[in-house]
mmCIF file of N, CA and C in Angstrom:
data_model
loop_
_atom_site.group_PDB
_atom_site.id
_atom_site.type_symbol
_atom_site.label_atom_id
_atom_site.label_comp_id
_atom_site.label_asym_id
_atom_site.label_seq_id
_atom_site.Cartn_x
_atom_site.Cartn_y
_atom_site.Cartn_z
ATOM 1 N N MET A 1 1.871 -45.755 -18.460
ATOM 2 C CA MET A 1 1.285 -45.965 -17.146
ATOM 3 C C MET A 1 0.696 -44.655 -16.650
ATOM 4 N N ALA A 2 -0.501 -44.717 -16.118
ATOM 5 C CA ALA A 2 -1.189 -43.503 -15.690
ATOM 6 C C ALA A 2 -1.230 -43.331 -14.178
ATOM 7 N N GLY A 3 -1.200 -44.446 -13.413
ATOM 8 C CA GLY A 3 -1.299 -44.341 -11.963
ATOM 9 C C GLY A 3 -0.077 -43.663 -11.365
ATOM 10 N N ARG A 4 -0.180 -43.324 -10.087
ATOM 11 C CA ARG A 4 0.929 -42.678 -9.390
ATOM 12 C C ARG A 4 1.612 -43.662 -8.445
ATOM 13 N N TYR A 5 2.924 -43.519 -8.347
ATOM 14 C CA TYR A 5 3.680 -44.286 -7.360
ATOM 15 C C TYR A 5 3.444 -43.703 -5.972
ATOM 16 N N PHE A 6 3.715 -44.512 -4.948
ATOM 17 C CA PHE A 6 3.512 -44.109 -3.561
ATOM 18 C C PHE A 6 4.148 -42.754 -3.271
ATOM 19 N N ASP A 7 5.407 -42.577 -3.686
ATOM 20 C CA ASP A 7 6.133 -41.350 -3.353
ATOM 21 C C ASP A 7 5.682 -40.148 -4.183
ATOM 22 N N GLU A 8 4.747 -40.335 -5.101
ATOM 23 C CA GLU A 8 4.193 -39.219 -5.870
ATOM 24 C C GLU A 8 2.911 -38.659 -5.239
ATOM 25 N N TRP A 9 2.423 -39.315 -4.183
ATOM 26 C CA TRP A 9 1.218 -38.862 -3.487
ATOM 27 C C TRP A 9 1.578 -37.981 -2.305
ATOM 28 N N GLN A 10 0.732 -37.023 -2.020
ATOM 29 C CA GLN A 10 0.808 -36.215 -0.801
ATOM 30 C C GLN A 10 -0.588 -36.149 -0.206
ATOM 31 N N VAL A 11 -0.653 -36.162 1.125
ATOM 32 C CA VAL A 11 -1.952 -36.013 1.777
ATOM 33 C C VAL A 11 -2.546 -34.679 1.325
ATOM 34 N N GLY A 12 -3.807 -34.723 0.934
ATOM 35 C CA GLY A 12 -4.502 -33.539 0.432
ATOM 36 C C GLY A 12 -4.608 -33.488 -1.079
ATOM 37 N N ASP A 13 -3.821 -34.323 -1.782
ATOM 38 C CA ASP A 13 -3.949 -34.372 -3.242
ATOM 39 C C ASP A 13 -5.384 -34.765 -3.595
ATOM 40 N N ARG A 14 -5.955 -34.049 -4.553
ATOM 41 C CA ARG A 14 -7.329 -34.312 -4.975
ATOM 42 C C ARG A 14 -7.364 -34.461 -6.493
ATOM 43 N N VAL A 15 -8.074 -35.489 -6.944
ATOM 44 C CA VAL A 15 -8.215 -35.745 -8.368
ATOM 45 C C VAL A 15 -9.703 -35.746 -8.708
ATOM 46 N N GLU A 16 -10.100 -34.899 -9.655
ATOM 47 C CA GLU A 16 -11.455 -34.945 -10.198
ATOM 48 C C GLU A 16 -11.371 -35.789 -11.466
ATOM 49 N N HIS A 17 -11.975 -36.950 -11.439
ATOM 50 C CA HIS A 17 -11.842 -37.894 -12.546
ATOM 51 C C HIS A 17 -12.610 -37.393 -13.771
ATOM 52 N N VAL A 18 -11.986 -37.525 -14.920
ATOM 53 C CA VAL A 18 -12.523 -36.986 -16.168
ATOM 54 C C VAL A 18 -13.795 -37.709 -16.601
ATOM 55 N N VAL A 19 -13.846 -38.994 -16.362
ATOM 56 C CA VAL A 19 -14.981 -39.790 -16.828
ATOM 57 C C VAL A 19 -16.212 -39.524 -15.972
ATOM 58 N N SER A 20 -17.312 -39.175 -16.634
ATOM 59 C CA SER A 20 -18.619 -39.151 -15.973
ATOM 60 C C SER A 20 -19.502 -40.113 -16.766
ATOM 61 N N ARG A 21 -20.610 -40.523 -16.163
ATOM 62 C CA ARG A 21 -21.400 -41.581 -16.803
ATOM 63 C C ARG A 21 -22.863 -41.420 -16.459
ATOM 64 N N THR A 22 -23.714 -41.453 -17.468
ATOM 65 C CA THR A 22 -25.153 -41.489 -17.250
ATOM 66 C C THR A 22 -25.563 -42.950 -17.110
ATOM 67 N N VAL A 23 -26.228 -43.258 -15.996
ATOM 68 C CA VAL A 23 -26.603 -44.627 -15.671
ATOM 69 C C VAL A 23 -27.814 -45.041 -16.517
ATOM 70 N N THR A 24 -27.727 -46.220 -17.117
ATOM 71 C CA THR A 24 -28.816 -46.733 -17.954
ATOM 72 C C THR A 24 -29.542 -47.887 -17.257
ATOM 73 N N GLU A 25 -30.714 -48.185 -17.770
ATOM 74 C CA GLU A 25 -31.452 -49.333 -17.248
ATOM 75 C C GLU A 25 -30.671 -50.623 -17.488
ATOM 76 N N THR A 26 -29.978 -50.704 -18.611
ATOM 77 C CA THR A 26 -29.159 -51.886 -18.902
ATOM 78 C C THR A 26 -28.068 -52.057 -17.857
ATOM 79 N N ASP A 27 -27.401 -50.958 -17.449
ATOM 80 C CA ASP A 27 -26.386 -51.041 -16.385
ATOM 81 C C ASP A 27 -26.976 -51.691 -15.144
ATOM 82 N N ASN A 28 -28.147 -51.195 -14.755
ATOM 83 C CA ASN A 28 -28.794 -51.663 -13.535
ATOM 84 C C ASN A 28 -29.220 -53.128 -13.643
ATOM 85 N N LEU A 29 -29.780 -53.506 -14.775
ATOM 86 C CA LEU A 29 -30.201 -54.901 -14.966
ATOM 87 C C LEU A 29 -29.001 -55.843 -15.023
ATOM 88 N N LEU A 30 -27.946 -55.427 -15.724
ATOM 89 C CA LEU A 30 -26.763 -56.290 -15.833
ATOM 90 C C LEU A 30 -26.096 -56.517 -14.478
ATOM 91 N N ILE A 31 -25.878 -55.457 -13.703
ATOM 92 C CA ILE A 31 -25.200 -55.649 -12.415
ATOM 93 C C ILE A 31 -26.069 -56.494 -11.483
ATOM 94 N N SER A 32 -27.375 -56.296 -11.544
ATOM 95 C CA SER A 32 -28.267 -57.114 -10.712
ATOM 96 C C SER A 32 -28.205 -58.581 -11.133
ATOM 97 N N ALA A 33 -28.194 -58.839 -12.435
ATOM 98 C CA ALA A 33 -28.103 -60.215 -12.924
ATOM 99 C C ALA A 33 -26.737 -60.827 -12.608
ATOM 100 N N LEU A 34 -25.671 -60.074 -12.844
ATOM 101 C CA LEU A 34 -24.319 -60.598 -12.609
ATOM 102 C C LEU A 34 -24.059 -60.927 -11.148
ATOM 103 N N THR A 35 -24.730 -60.223 -10.239
ATOM 104 C CA THR A 35 -24.526 -60.456 -8.813
ATOM 105 C C THR A 35 -25.656 -61.294 -8.201
ATOM 106 N N TYR A 36 -26.539 -61.847 -9.039
ATOM 107 C CA TYR A 36 -27.664 -62.676 -8.588
ATOM 108 C C TYR A 36 -28.550 -61.953 -7.583
ATOM 109 N N ASN A 37 -28.757 -60.656 -7.800
ATOM 110 C CA ASN A 37 -29.559 -59.846 -6.892
ATOM 111 C C ASN A 37 -30.975 -59.693 -7.457
ATOM 112 N N PRO A 38 -31.959 -60.410 -6.894
ATOM 113 C CA PRO A 38 -33.321 -60.348 -7.419
ATOM 114 C C PRO A 38 -34.195 -59.260 -6.780
ATOM 115 N N GLN A 39 -33.597 -58.296 -6.100
ATOM 116 C CA GLN A 39 -34.354 -57.262 -5.390
ATOM 117 C C GLN A 39 -35.319 -56.538 -6.340
ATOM 118 N N PRO A 40 -36.635 -56.641 -6.112
ATOM 119 C CA PRO A 40 -37.597 -55.965 -6.978
ATOM 120 C C PRO A 40 -37.396 -54.447 -7.037
ATOM 121 N N LEU A 41 -36.886 -53.870 -5.993
ATOM 122 C CA LEU A 41 -36.644 -52.425 -5.975
ATOM 123 C C LEU A 41 -35.680 -51.999 -7.077
ATOM 124 N N HIS A 42 -34.842 -52.937 -7.559
ATOM 125 C CA HIS A 42 -33.909 -52.640 -8.637
ATOM 126 C C HIS A 42 -34.440 -53.025 -10.020
ATOM 127 N N ILE A 43 -35.198 -54.114 -10.103
ATOM 128 C CA ILE A 43 -35.477 -54.686 -11.426
ATOM 129 C C ILE A 43 -36.956 -54.764 -11.811
ATOM 130 N N ASP A 44 -37.854 -54.367 -10.926
ATOM 131 C CA ASP A 44 -39.287 -54.479 -11.198
ATOM 132 C C ASP A 44 -39.922 -53.093 -11.114
ATOM 133 N N HIS A 45 -40.217 -52.520 -12.274
ATOM 134 C CA HIS A 45 -40.777 -51.158 -12.303
ATOM 135 C C HIS A 45 -42.093 -51.065 -11.544
ATOM 136 N N GLU A 46 -42.952 -52.081 -11.640
ATOM 137 C CA GLU A 46 -44.254 -52.050 -10.957
ATOM 138 C C GLU A 46 -44.072 -52.079 -9.441
ATOM 139 N N ALA A 47 -43.225 -52.951 -8.950
ATOM 140 C CA ALA A 47 -42.983 -53.025 -7.503
ATOM 141 C C ALA A 47 -42.315 -51.746 -7.001
ATOM 142 N N ALA A 48 -41.334 -51.260 -7.755
ATOM 143 C CA ALA A 48 -40.619 -50.040 -7.348
ATOM 144 C C ALA A 48 -41.534 -48.822 -7.344
ATOM 145 N N ALA A 49 -42.517 -48.796 -8.239
ATOM 146 C CA ALA A 49 -43.451 -47.670 -8.311
ATOM 147 C C ALA A 49 -44.273 -47.543 -7.032
ATOM 148 N N LYS A 50 -44.431 -48.630 -6.290
ATOM 149 C CA LYS A 50 -45.214 -48.625 -5.050
ATOM 150 C C LYS A 50 -44.393 -48.240 -3.825
ATOM 151 N N THR A 51 -43.109 -47.971 -4.017
ATOM 152 C CA THR A 51 -42.254 -47.595 -2.892
ATOM 153 C C THR A 51 -42.209 -46.078 -2.752
ATOM 154 N N GLU A 52 -41.568 -45.606 -1.714
ATOM 155 C CA GLU A 52 -41.423 -44.159 -1.506
ATOM 156 C C GLU A 52 -40.639 -43.488 -2.625
ATOM 157 N N PHE A 53 -39.869 -44.277 -3.391
ATOM 158 C CA PHE A 53 -39.053 -43.706 -4.472
ATOM 159 C C PHE A 53 -39.833 -43.576 -5.777
ATOM 160 N N GLY A 54 -40.859 -44.409 -5.957
ATOM 161 C CA GLY A 54 -41.707 -44.328 -7.134
ATOM 162 C C GLY A 54 -41.090 -44.860 -8.414
ATOM 163 N N GLN A 55 -39.892 -45.362 -8.329
ATOM 164 C CA GLN A 55 -39.175 -45.865 -9.503
ATOM 165 C C GLN A 55 -38.036 -46.764 -9.020
ATOM 166 N N PRO A 56 -37.455 -47.558 -9.929
ATOM 167 C CA PRO A 56 -36.354 -48.431 -9.503
ATOM 168 C C PRO A 56 -35.142 -47.633 -9.020
ATOM 169 N N LEU A 57 -34.512 -48.167 -7.985
ATOM 170 C CA LEU A 57 -33.224 -47.644 -7.523
ATOM 171 C C LEU A 57 -32.121 -48.384 -8.253
ATOM 172 N N VAL A 58 -31.062 -47.680 -8.589
ATOM 173 C CA VAL A 58 -29.909 -48.334 -9.197
ATOM 174 C C VAL A 58 -29.212 -49.148 -8.112
ATOM 175 N N ASN A 59 -28.872 -50.367 -8.439
ATOM 176 C CA ASN A 59 -28.165 -51.272 -7.541
ATOM 177 C C ASN A 59 -26.896 -50.573 -7.032
ATOM 178 N N SER A 60 -26.728 -50.522 -5.725
ATOM 179 C CA SER A 60 -25.596 -49.790 -5.132
ATOM 180 C C SER A 60 -24.246 -50.405 -5.495
ATOM 181 N N VAL A 61 -24.225 -51.691 -5.858
ATOM 182 C CA VAL A 61 -22.975 -52.313 -6.290
ATOM 183 C C VAL A 61 -22.471 -51.631 -7.564
ATOM 184 N N PHE A 62 -23.394 -51.251 -8.449
ATOM 185 C CA PHE A 62 -22.999 -50.527 -9.655
ATOM 186 C C PHE A 62 -22.427 -49.155 -9.297
ATOM 187 N N THR A 63 -23.110 -48.427 -8.430
ATOM 188 C CA THR A 63 -22.663 -47.085 -8.040
ATOM 189 C C THR A 63 -21.268 -47.141 -7.434
ATOM 190 N N PHE A 64 -21.055 -48.072 -6.521
ATOM 191 C CA PHE A 64 -19.752 -48.250 -5.878
ATOM 192 C C PHE A 64 -18.690 -48.651 -6.895
ATOM 193 N N GLY A 65 -19.010 -49.638 -7.732
ATOM 194 C CA GLY A 65 -18.049 -50.119 -8.720
ATOM 195 C C GLY A 65 -17.650 -49.050 -9.714
ATOM 196 N N LEU A 66 -18.600 -48.243 -10.155
ATOM 197 C CA LEU A 66 -18.300 -47.162 -11.085
ATOM 198 C C LEU A 66 -17.401 -46.125 -10.423
ATOM 199 N N MET A 67 -17.706 -45.763 -9.183
ATOM 200 C CA MET A 67 -16.907 -44.769 -8.456
ATOM 201 C C MET A 67 -15.446 -45.220 -8.367
ATOM 202 N N VAL A 68 -15.224 -46.444 -7.978
ATOM 203 C CA VAL A 68 -13.857 -46.952 -7.851
ATOM 204 C C VAL A 68 -13.239 -47.157 -9.234
ATOM 205 N N GLY A 69 -14.009 -47.702 -10.150
ATOM 206 C CA GLY A 69 -13.482 -47.983 -11.488
ATOM 207 C C GLY A 69 -12.945 -46.755 -12.201
ATOM 208 N N VAL A 70 -13.674 -45.651 -12.143
ATOM 209 C CA VAL A 70 -13.195 -44.449 -12.846
ATOM 210 C C VAL A 70 -11.966 -43.852 -12.176
ATOM 211 N N SER A 71 -11.670 -44.261 -10.949
ATOM 212 C CA SER A 71 -10.491 -43.735 -10.246
ATOM 213 C C SER A 71 -9.198 -44.451 -10.631
ATOM 214 N N VAL A 72 -9.301 -45.653 -11.171
ATOM 215 C CA VAL A 72 -8.130 -46.503 -11.390
ATOM 216 C C VAL A 72 -7.074 -45.832 -12.270
ATOM 217 N N LYS A 73 -7.480 -45.246 -13.378
ATOM 218 C CA LYS A 73 -6.514 -44.633 -14.301
ATOM 219 C C LYS A 73 -5.678 -43.561 -13.598
ATOM 220 N N ASP A 74 -6.302 -42.801 -12.718
ATOM 221 C CA ASP A 74 -5.613 -41.690 -12.059
ATOM 222 C C ASP A 74 -4.903 -42.075 -10.763
ATOM 223 N N THR A 75 -5.152 -43.276 -10.261
ATOM 224 C CA THR A 75 -4.607 -43.628 -8.947
ATOM 225 C C THR A 75 -3.676 -44.834 -8.975
ATOM 226 N N THR A 76 -4.142 -45.958 -9.477
ATOM 227 C CA THR A 76 -3.410 -47.213 -9.267
ATOM 228 C C THR A 76 -2.998 -47.963 -10.522
ATOM 229 N N LEU A 77 -3.338 -47.459 -11.695
ATOM 230 C CA LEU A 77 -3.036 -48.186 -12.925
ATOM 231 C C LEU A 77 -1.524 -48.332 -13.098
ATOM 232 N N GLY A 78 -1.039 -49.573 -13.019
ATOM 233 C CA GLY A 78 0.379 -49.856 -13.182
ATOM 234 C C GLY A 78 1.216 -49.728 -11.919
ATOM 235 N N THR A 79 0.609 -49.279 -10.819
ATOM 236 C CA THR A 79 1.369 -49.108 -9.573
ATOM 237 C C THR A 79 0.799 -49.937 -8.419
ATOM 238 N N LEU A 80 -0.340 -50.538 -8.618
ATOM 239 C CA LEU A 80 -1.015 -51.279 -7.550
ATOM 240 C C LEU A 80 -0.355 -52.628 -7.295
ATOM 241 N N VAL A 81 -0.077 -52.908 -6.018
ATOM 242 C CA VAL A 81 0.303 -54.256 -5.603
ATOM 243 C C VAL A 81 -0.975 -54.995 -5.202
ATOM 244 N N ALA A 82 -1.792 -54.351 -4.341
ATOM 245 C CA ALA A 82 -3.041 -54.970 -3.895
ATOM 246 C C ALA A 82 -3.926 -53.948 -3.208
ATOM 247 N N ASN A 83 -5.231 -54.084 -3.418
ATOM 248 C CA ASN A 83 -6.178 -53.335 -2.593
ATOM 249 C C ASN A 83 -6.196 -53.995 -1.227
ATOM 250 N N LEU A 84 -6.186 -53.193 -0.177
ATOM 251 C CA LEU A 84 -6.166 -53.733 1.182
ATOM 252 C C LEU A 84 -7.525 -53.687 1.853
ATOM 253 N N GLY A 85 -8.369 -52.753 1.425
ATOM 254 C CA GLY A 85 -9.707 -52.709 2.010
ATOM 255 C C GLY A 85 -10.438 -51.421 1.723
ATOM 256 N N TYR A 86 -11.734 -51.504 1.912
ATOM 257 C CA TYR A 86 -12.634 -50.369 1.773
ATOM 258 C C TYR A 86 -13.343 -50.198 3.107
ATOM 259 N N ASP A 87 -13.502 -48.967 3.543
ATOM 260 C CA ASP A 87 -14.162 -48.684 4.818
ATOM 261 C C ASP A 87 -15.169 -47.555 4.639
ATOM 262 N N LYS A 88 -16.076 -47.464 5.607
ATOM 263 C CA LYS A 88 -17.022 -46.348 5.693
ATOM 264 C C LYS A 88 -17.802 -46.141 4.398
ATOM 265 N N LEU A 89 -18.208 -47.221 3.762
ATOM 266 C CA LEU A 89 -18.976 -47.138 2.523
ATOM 267 C C LEU A 89 -20.393 -46.702 2.842
ATOM 268 N N THR A 90 -20.813 -45.579 2.253
ATOM 269 C CA THR A 90 -22.171 -45.078 2.466
ATOM 270 C C THR A 90 -22.778 -44.629 1.143
ATOM 271 N N PHE A 91 -24.107 -44.608 1.128
ATOM 272 C CA PHE A 91 -24.890 -44.169 -0.022
ATOM 273 C C PHE A 91 -25.892 -43.122 0.473
ATOM 274 N N PRO A 92 -25.447 -41.869 0.637
ATOM 275 C CA PRO A 92 -26.304 -40.840 1.237
ATOM 276 C C PRO A 92 -27.562 -40.484 0.441
ATOM 277 N N LYS A 93 -27.528 -40.632 -0.875
ATOM 278 C CA LYS A 93 -28.682 -40.330 -1.729
ATOM 279 C C LYS A 93 -28.870 -41.475 -2.719
ATOM 280 N N PRO A 94 -30.116 -41.747 -3.111
ATOM 281 C CA PRO A 94 -30.340 -42.812 -4.087
ATOM 282 C C PRO A 94 -29.893 -42.396 -5.484
ATOM 283 N N VAL A 95 -29.597 -43.403 -6.305
ATOM 284 C CA VAL A 95 -29.269 -43.194 -7.712
ATOM 285 C C VAL A 95 -30.388 -43.815 -8.536
ATOM 286 N N PHE A 96 -30.830 -43.064 -9.549
ATOM 287 C CA PHE A 96 -31.900 -43.512 -10.425
ATOM 288 C C PHE A 96 -31.393 -43.621 -11.858
ATOM 289 N N ILE A 97 -32.065 -44.428 -12.640
ATOM 290 C CA ILE A 97 -31.749 -44.538 -14.061
ATOM 291 C C ILE A 97 -31.852 -43.137 -14.672
ATOM 292 N N GLY A 98 -30.820 -42.761 -15.426
ATOM 293 C CA GLY A 98 -30.782 -41.433 -16.034
ATOM 294 C C GLY A 98 -29.914 -40.447 -15.274
ATOM 295 N N ASP A 99 -29.540 -40.766 -14.031
ATOM 296 C CA ASP A 99 -28.629 -39.893 -13.288
ATOM 297 C C ASP A 99 -27.245 -39.946 -13.925
ATOM 298 N N THR A 100 -26.559 -38.830 -13.915
ATOM 299 C CA THR A 100 -25.186 -38.756 -14.418
ATOM 300 C C THR A 100 -24.258 -38.608 -13.229
ATOM 301 N N LEU A 101 -23.300 -39.532 -13.125
ATOM 302 C CA LEU A 101 -22.400 -39.582 -11.974
ATOM 303 C C LEU A 101 -20.992 -39.156 -12.358
ATOM 304 N N ARG A 102 -20.364 -38.425 -11.460
ATOM 305 C CA ARG A 102 -18.954 -38.056 -11.579
ATOM 306 C C ARG A 102 -18.313 -38.351 -10.237
ATOM 307 N N SER A 103 -16.990 -38.523 -10.238
ATOM 308 C CA SER A 103 -16.309 -38.914 -9.003
ATOM 309 C C SER A 103 -15.028 -38.137 -8.793
ATOM 310 N N GLU A 104 -14.603 -38.120 -7.535
ATOM 311 C CA GLU A 104 -13.335 -37.503 -7.162
ATOM 312 C C GLU A 104 -12.668 -38.360 -6.099
ATOM 313 N N THR A 105 -11.365 -38.195 -6.007
ATOM 314 C CA THR A 105 -10.567 -38.942 -5.034
ATOM 315 C C THR A 105 -9.636 -37.982 -4.330
ATOM 316 N N GLU A 106 -9.508 -38.167 -3.005
ATOM 317 C CA GLU A 106 -8.599 -37.352 -2.200
ATOM 318 C C GLU A 106 -7.687 -38.269 -1.399
ATOM 319 N N CYS A 107 -6.387 -37.992 -1.431
ATOM 320 C CA CYS A 107 -5.433 -38.747 -0.616
ATOM 321 C C CYS A 107 -5.557 -38.257 0.828
ATOM 322 N N ILE A 108 -5.858 -39.184 1.756
ATOM 323 C CA ILE A 108 -6.056 -38.782 3.148
ATOM 324 C C ILE A 108 -5.020 -39.360 4.110
ATOM 325 N N ASP A 109 -4.196 -40.315 3.641
ATOM 326 C CA ASP A 109 -3.166 -40.868 4.522
ATOM 327 C C ASP A 109 -2.123 -41.601 3.691
ATOM 328 N N LEU A 110 -0.898 -41.545 4.174
ATOM 329 C CA LEU A 110 0.232 -42.254 3.565
ATOM 330 C C LEU A 110 1.046 -42.882 4.677
ATOM 331 N N ARG A 111 1.486 -44.111 4.464
ATOM 332 C CA ARG A 111 2.416 -44.706 5.428
ATOM 333 C C ARG A 111 3.282 -45.745 4.739
ATOM 334 N N GLU A 112 4.481 -45.850 5.193
ATOM 335 C CA GLU A 112 5.426 -46.822 4.653
ATOM 336 C C GLU A 112 4.941 -48.235 4.978
ATOM 337 N N SER A 113 5.189 -49.158 4.094
ATOM 338 C CA SER A 113 4.903 -50.556 4.366
ATOM 339 C C SER A 113 5.990 -51.106 5.282
ATOM 340 N N LYS A 114 5.590 -51.845 6.302
ATOM 341 C CA LYS A 114 6.562 -52.454 7.218
ATOM 342 C C LYS A 114 7.188 -53.710 6.621
ATOM 343 N N SER A 115 6.466 -54.357 5.703
ATOM 344 C CA SER A 115 6.944 -55.628 5.162
ATOM 345 C C SER A 115 7.509 -55.532 3.747
ATOM 346 N N ARG A 116 7.258 -54.422 3.066
ATOM 347 C CA ARG A 116 7.711 -54.281 1.674
ATOM 348 C C ARG A 116 8.410 -52.943 1.484
ATOM 349 N N PRO A 117 9.713 -52.955 1.420
ATOM 350 C CA PRO A 117 10.446 -51.692 1.279
ATOM 351 C C PRO A 117 10.223 -50.988 -0.060
ATOM 352 N N ASN A 118 9.696 -51.709 -1.040
ATOM 353 C CA ASN A 118 9.464 -51.120 -2.369
ATOM 354 C C ASN A 118 8.048 -50.566 -2.536
ATOM 355 N N ALA A 119 7.275 -50.498 -1.425
ATOM 356 C CA ALA A 119 5.875 -50.070 -1.525
ATOM 357 C C ALA A 119 5.438 -49.340 -0.260
ATOM 358 N N GLY A 120 4.318 -48.647 -0.377
ATOM 359 C CA GLY A 120 3.713 -47.971 0.763
ATOM 360 C C GLY A 120 2.201 -48.067 0.675
ATOM 361 N N ILE A 121 1.541 -47.668 1.737
ATOM 362 C CA ILE A 121 0.084 -47.753 1.809
ATOM 363 C C ILE A 121 -0.506 -46.361 1.638
ATOM 364 N N VAL A 122 -1.379 -46.242 0.654
ATOM 365 C CA VAL A 122 -2.088 -44.990 0.389
ATOM 366 C C VAL A 122 -3.543 -45.200 0.759
ATOM 367 N N THR A 123 -4.114 -44.224 1.471
ATOM 368 C CA THR A 123 -5.547 -44.250 1.769
ATOM 369 C C THR A 123 -6.190 -43.058 1.101
ATOM 370 N N TRP A 124 -7.271 -43.345 0.375
ATOM 371 C CA TRP A 124 -8.010 -42.295 -0.324
ATOM 372 C C TRP A 124 -9.435 -42.228 0.189
ATOM 373 N N ALA A 125 -10.037 -41.062 0.047
ATOM 374 C CA ALA A 125 -11.486 -40.899 0.180
ATOM 375 C C ALA A 125 -12.020 -40.774 -1.239
ATOM 376 N N HIS A 126 -12.903 -41.679 -1.613
ATOM 377 C CA HIS A 126 -13.571 -41.623 -2.919
ATOM 378 C C HIS A 126 -14.976 -41.059 -2.700
ATOM 379 N N ARG A 127 -15.399 -40.171 -3.598
ATOM 380 C CA ARG A 127 -16.755 -39.611 -3.533
ATOM 381 C C ARG A 127 -17.348 -39.580 -4.938
ATOM 382 N N SER A 128 -18.633 -39.920 -5.025
ATOM 383 C CA SER A 128 -19.340 -39.850 -6.292
ATOM 384 C C SER A 128 -20.552 -38.939 -6.121
ATOM 385 N N PHE A 129 -20.803 -38.112 -7.149
ATOM 386 C CA PHE A 129 -21.858 -37.106 -7.113
ATOM 387 C C PHE A 129 -22.802 -37.311 -8.295
ATOM 388 N N ASN A 130 -24.065 -36.961 -8.105
ATOM 389 C CA ASN A 130 -25.003 -36.960 -9.224
ATOM 390 C C ASN A 130 -24.986 -35.594 -9.908
ATOM 391 N N GLN A 131 -25.851 -35.414 -10.892
ATOM 392 C CA GLN A 131 -25.880 -34.181 -11.671
ATOM 393 C C GLN A 131 -26.342 -32.974 -10.853
ATOM 394 N N ARG A 132 -26.879 -33.200 -9.657
ATOM 395 C CA ARG A 132 -27.275 -32.102 -8.762
ATOM 396 C C ARG A 132 -26.207 -31.823 -7.704
ATOM 397 N N ASP A 133 -25.010 -32.417 -7.904
ATOM 398 C CA ASP A 133 -23.881 -32.281 -6.976
ATOM 399 C C ASP A 133 -24.174 -32.825 -5.579
ATOM 400 N N GLU A 134 -25.076 -33.803 -5.501
ATOM 401 C CA GLU A 134 -25.347 -34.493 -4.249
ATOM 402 C C GLU A 134 -24.432 -35.711 -4.166
ATOM 403 N N ILE A 135 -23.850 -35.953 -2.999
ATOM 404 C CA ILE A 135 -23.034 -37.156 -2.818
ATOM 405 C C ILE A 135 -23.966 -38.361 -2.817
ATOM 406 N N VAL A 136 -23.663 -39.327 -3.709
ATOM 407 C CA VAL A 136 -24.477 -40.541 -3.795
ATOM 408 C C VAL A 136 -23.725 -41.773 -3.290
ATOM 409 N N CYS A 137 -22.401 -41.650 -3.161
ATOM 410 C CA CYS A 137 -21.599 -42.768 -2.671
ATOM 411 C C CYS A 137 -20.278 -42.214 -2.168
ATOM 412 N N GLU A 138 -19.787 -42.760 -1.061
ATOM 413 C CA GLU A 138 -18.448 -42.391 -0.592
ATOM 414 C C GLU A 138 -17.878 -43.517 0.244
ATOM 415 N N CYS A 139 -16.559 -43.589 0.249
ATOM 416 C CA CYS A 139 -15.871 -44.590 1.050
ATOM 417 C C CYS A 139 -14.411 -44.192 1.185
ATOM 418 N N THR A 140 -13.710 -44.895 2.053
ATOM 419 C CA THR A 140 -12.257 -44.806 2.080
ATOM 420 C C THR A 140 -11.715 -46.116 1.538
ATOM 421 N N ARG A 141 -10.546 -46.021 0.941
ATOM 422 C CA ARG A 141 -9.909 -47.189 0.326
ATOM 423 C C ARG A 141 -8.427 -47.139 0.642
ATOM 424 N N SER A 142 -7.870 -48.266 1.057
ATOM 425 C CA SER A 142 -6.430 -48.372 1.294
ATOM 426 C C SER A 142 -5.847 -49.378 0.320
ATOM 427 N N ALA A 143 -4.675 -49.026 -0.215
ATOM 428 C CA ALA A 143 -4.033 -49.909 -1.182
ATOM 429 C C ALA A 143 -2.528 -49.887 -0.996
ATOM 430 N N LEU A 144 -1.906 -51.008 -1.295
ATOM 431 C CA LEU A 144 -0.461 -51.117 -1.291
ATOM 432 C C LEU A 144 0.023 -50.717 -2.675
ATOM 433 N N ILE A 145 0.828 -49.652 -2.729
ATOM 434 C CA ILE A 145 1.250 -49.058 -3.990
ATOM 435 C C ILE A 145 2.776 -49.097 -4.096
ATOM 436 N N LEU A 146 3.264 -49.428 -5.267
ATOM 437 C CA LEU A 146 4.710 -49.455 -5.492
ATOM 438 C C LEU A 146 5.318 -48.062 -5.351
ATOM 439 N N LYS A 147 6.564 -48.021 -4.900
ATOM 440 C CA LYS A 147 7.353 -46.785 -4.914
ATOM 441 C C LYS A 147 8.002 -46.654 -6.283
ATOM 442 N N THR A 148 8.427 -45.460 -6.633
ATOM 443 C CA THR A 148 9.102 -45.245 -7.896
ATOM 444 C C THR A 148 10.320 -46.163 -7.965
ATOM 445 N N PRO A 149 10.474 -46.930 -9.055
ATOM 446 C CA PRO A 149 11.624 -47.842 -9.163
ATOM 447 C C PRO A 149 12.940 -47.048 -9.125
ATOM 448 N N GLN A 150 13.913 -47.588 -8.440
ATOM 449 C CA GLN A 150 15.220 -46.920 -8.321
ATOM 450 C C GLN A 150 16.179 -47.425 -9.353
#
């Protein structure tokens, strides 16, 4: 098991996730198809070329999903009871095909569960950066996490 139990977290803990990923056109087309998103800005090179970006934008669902996905091994793998919610999701900079993304997670809050004595609530700030160290996605995430078994 790679994730951390509730009592192993401290506010201020920061994890730089090892996995980085260069985004491909296939990634962008697949996520758009899987989510039934026909937005030309994502899938039509000719239409996207006429926009201020001059090229297709990577579907933000992919950017968000990758950011959270690469965090799982270091945060919740084997310790998660349930994700409780995501807040303050923003995309400050666009992501383009060929960008390489890396992510980090910071523990920003901890609180005991009122209904489950064997678990607590951890809140993290997730951030994803492109190869120019620009933030391309960020959010907060709260999850119910098991405590170390006694």
